[in-house]
CSV table of C-alpha atoms in Angstrom, one decimal:
chain,number,residue,atom,x,y,z
A,1,MET,CA,136.6,78.9,112.6
A,2,LYS,CA,135.2,79.9,109.2
A,3,THR,CA,131.7,81.8,109.9
A,4,GLU,CA,130.7,83.0,106.8
A,5,LYS,CA,128.2,82.4,105.1
A,6,THR,CA,127.7,83.8,101.1
A,7,ILE,CA,124.0,84.0,100.5
A,8,ASN,CA,122.7,84.1,96.6
A,9,LEU,CA,120.5,87.6,96.2
A,10,THR,CA,118.1,87.7,93.1
A,11,ALA,CA,116.3,91.6,92.5
A,12,TYR,CA,113.1,91.1,90.6
A,13,THR,CA,111.7,94.3,89.8
A,14,VAL,CA,107.9,94.6,89.8
A,15,GLU,CA,104.9,96.6,88.2
A,16,TYR,CA,101.3,96.8,89.7
A,17,ILE,CA,98.2,98.5,89.5
A,18,ASP,CA,96.0,99.2,92.3
A,19,GLN,CA,92.7,98.4,90.9
A,20,ARG,CA,91.3,100.1,93.7
A,21,GLU,CA,92.5,103.4,92.7
A,22,PRO,CA,91.0,106.1,90.7
A,23,LYS,CA,91.4,105.6,86.6
A,24,PRO,CA,93.7,106.8,85.4
A,25,ARG,CA,95.6,104.2,88.1
A,26,THR,CA,99.7,105.0,88.5
A,27,ILE,CA,101.7,101.9,87.2
A,28,ARG,CA,103.8,101.7,90.7
A,29,THR,CA,107.4,99.8,90.5
A,30,GLN,CA,108.8,97.5,93.5
A,31,THR,CA,111.5,95.6,93.9
A,32,VAL,CA,111.6,92.4,95.4
A,33,VAL,CA,114.3,90.6,96.7
A,34,LEU,CA,114.6,86.8,97.2
A,35,ASP,CA,117.6,84.4,98.5
A,36,GLY,CA,118.4,81.4,97.1
A,37,GLY,CA,117.1,79.5,99.5
A,38,LYS,CA,113.8,81.0,98.1
A,39,VAL,CA,114.1,80.6,94.3
A,40,SER,CA,115.1,76.6,95.5
A,41,ALA,CA,112.5,75.8,97.6
A,42,LEU,CA,109.8,77.6,95.1
A,43,ALA,CA,111.9,75.0,92.8
A,44,ARG,CA,111.1,71.9,94.0
A,45,LEU,CA,107.6,73.0,94.7
A,46,ASP,CA,107.5,73.3,90.6
A,47,MET,CA,107.0,77.5,90.8
A,48,ARG,CA,108.9,80.2,88.9
A,49,PRO,CA,109.3,83.5,91.1
A,50,ALA,CA,108.0,85.1,88.7
A,51,GLY,CA,104.6,83.7,89.3
A,52,TRP,CA,104.9,82.8,93.5
A,53,ILE,CA,105.1,86.9,93.5
A,54,THR,CA,102.2,87.6,91.6
A,55,ALA,CA,100.6,85.3,93.7
A,56,GLN,CA,101.4,87.8,96.6
A,57,PHE,CA,100.5,91.2,95.4
A,58,GLU,CA,97.5,90.2,94.2
A,59,ARG,CA,96.8,88.6,98.2
A,60,ASP,CA,97.2,91.6,99.0
A,61,GLY,CA,94.8,92.9,95.5
A,62,TYR,CA,97.4,94.8,93.1
A,63,THR,CA,96.8,93.4,89.6
A,64,VAL,CA,100.6,92.7,88.9
A,65,ALA,CA,101.7,94.4,84.8
A,66,ARG,CA,105.4,93.6,84.7
A,67,ILE,CA,108.5,91.4,86.6
A,68,HIS,CA,111.4,92.0,85.3
A,69,LYS,CA,114.1,89.9,86.6
A,70,GLY,CA,117.3,91.5,87.8
A,71,GLU,CA,121.4,90.8,88.5
A,72,THR,CA,121.4,87.4,91.5
A,73,ILE,CA,124.5,88.2,93.5
A,74,ALA,CA,126.1,86.6,96.3
A,75,ALA,CA,125.9,89.0,99.0
A,76,HIS,CA,129.6,86.9,102.3
A,77,VAL,CA,127.6,87.2,105.7
A,78,ASP,CA,129.7,87.3,108.6
A,79,LEU,CA,127.6,85.0,110.5
A,80,ALA,CA,129.0,85.8,114.2
A,81,ASP,CA,129.3,89.7,113.2
A,82,LEU,CA,125.2,89.3,111.8
A,83,TRP,CA,124.7,88.0,115.4
A,84,GLN,CA,126.3,90.3,117.1
A,85,GLN,CA,124.8,93.4,115.1
A,86,THR,CA,121.3,91.8,116.1
A,87,ALA,CA,121.5,91.5,119.3
A,88,ALA,CA,123.0,94.9,119.5
A,89,GLN,CA,120.0,96.0,118.3
A,90,ILE,CA,117.6,93.8,120.3
A,91,GLU,CA,119.0,95.7,122.8
A,92,ARG,CA,118.6,99.3,122.1
A,93,ASP,CA,115.3,98.5,121.3
A,94,ARG,CA,114.1,96.6,124.7
A,95,LEU,CA,116.4,100.1,126.7
A,96,LYS,CA,114.1,102.5,124.0
A,97,ALA,CA,110.8,100.0,125.4
A,98,GLN,CA,111.0,100.7,128.7
A,99,LEU,CA,112.3,104.3,128.1
A,100,GLN,CA,109.2,105.3,126.8
A,101,ALA,CA,107.5,102.9,129.5
A,102,ALA,CA,109.3,105.4,132.4
A,103,LEU,CA,109.0,108.6,130.2
A,104,ALA,CA,104.6,107.7,129.8
A,105,GLN,CA,104.3,106.8,134.1
A,106,LEU,CA,106.8,110.3,134.5
A,107,ASN,CA,104.1,112.3,132.3
A,108,SER,CA,101.2,110.5,133.9
A,109,GLN,CA,102.3,111.0,137.2
A,110,GLY,CA,103.0,114.9,136.7
A,111,VAL,CA,99.4,114.8,135.5
A,112,GLU,CA,97.6,113.3,138.6
A,113,ALA,CA,100.6,115.3,140.8
């Protein structure tokens, strides 16, 4: 059974300014990656990716100076492998939380003694 999926990813380089910063303000750069599904959904809503990205940055209080559309690549993902990696990460996070709780409990008992 085929468990591989191809995901199209497009990178956008966003140059933005934090208007809350004192002058002279620094132009910062961040890369935003959208998958083909997001780009397609935006097109169905009659929105361009740059407009959507700008709205997201403005919602967070930034002013977008420029957006450059970068390269589009096709990423091949083995869904079974992704599942195993994700399940293992969830288990590691769960064990880490349990260990931290146990250490906190031991430390609190040590203080009381």
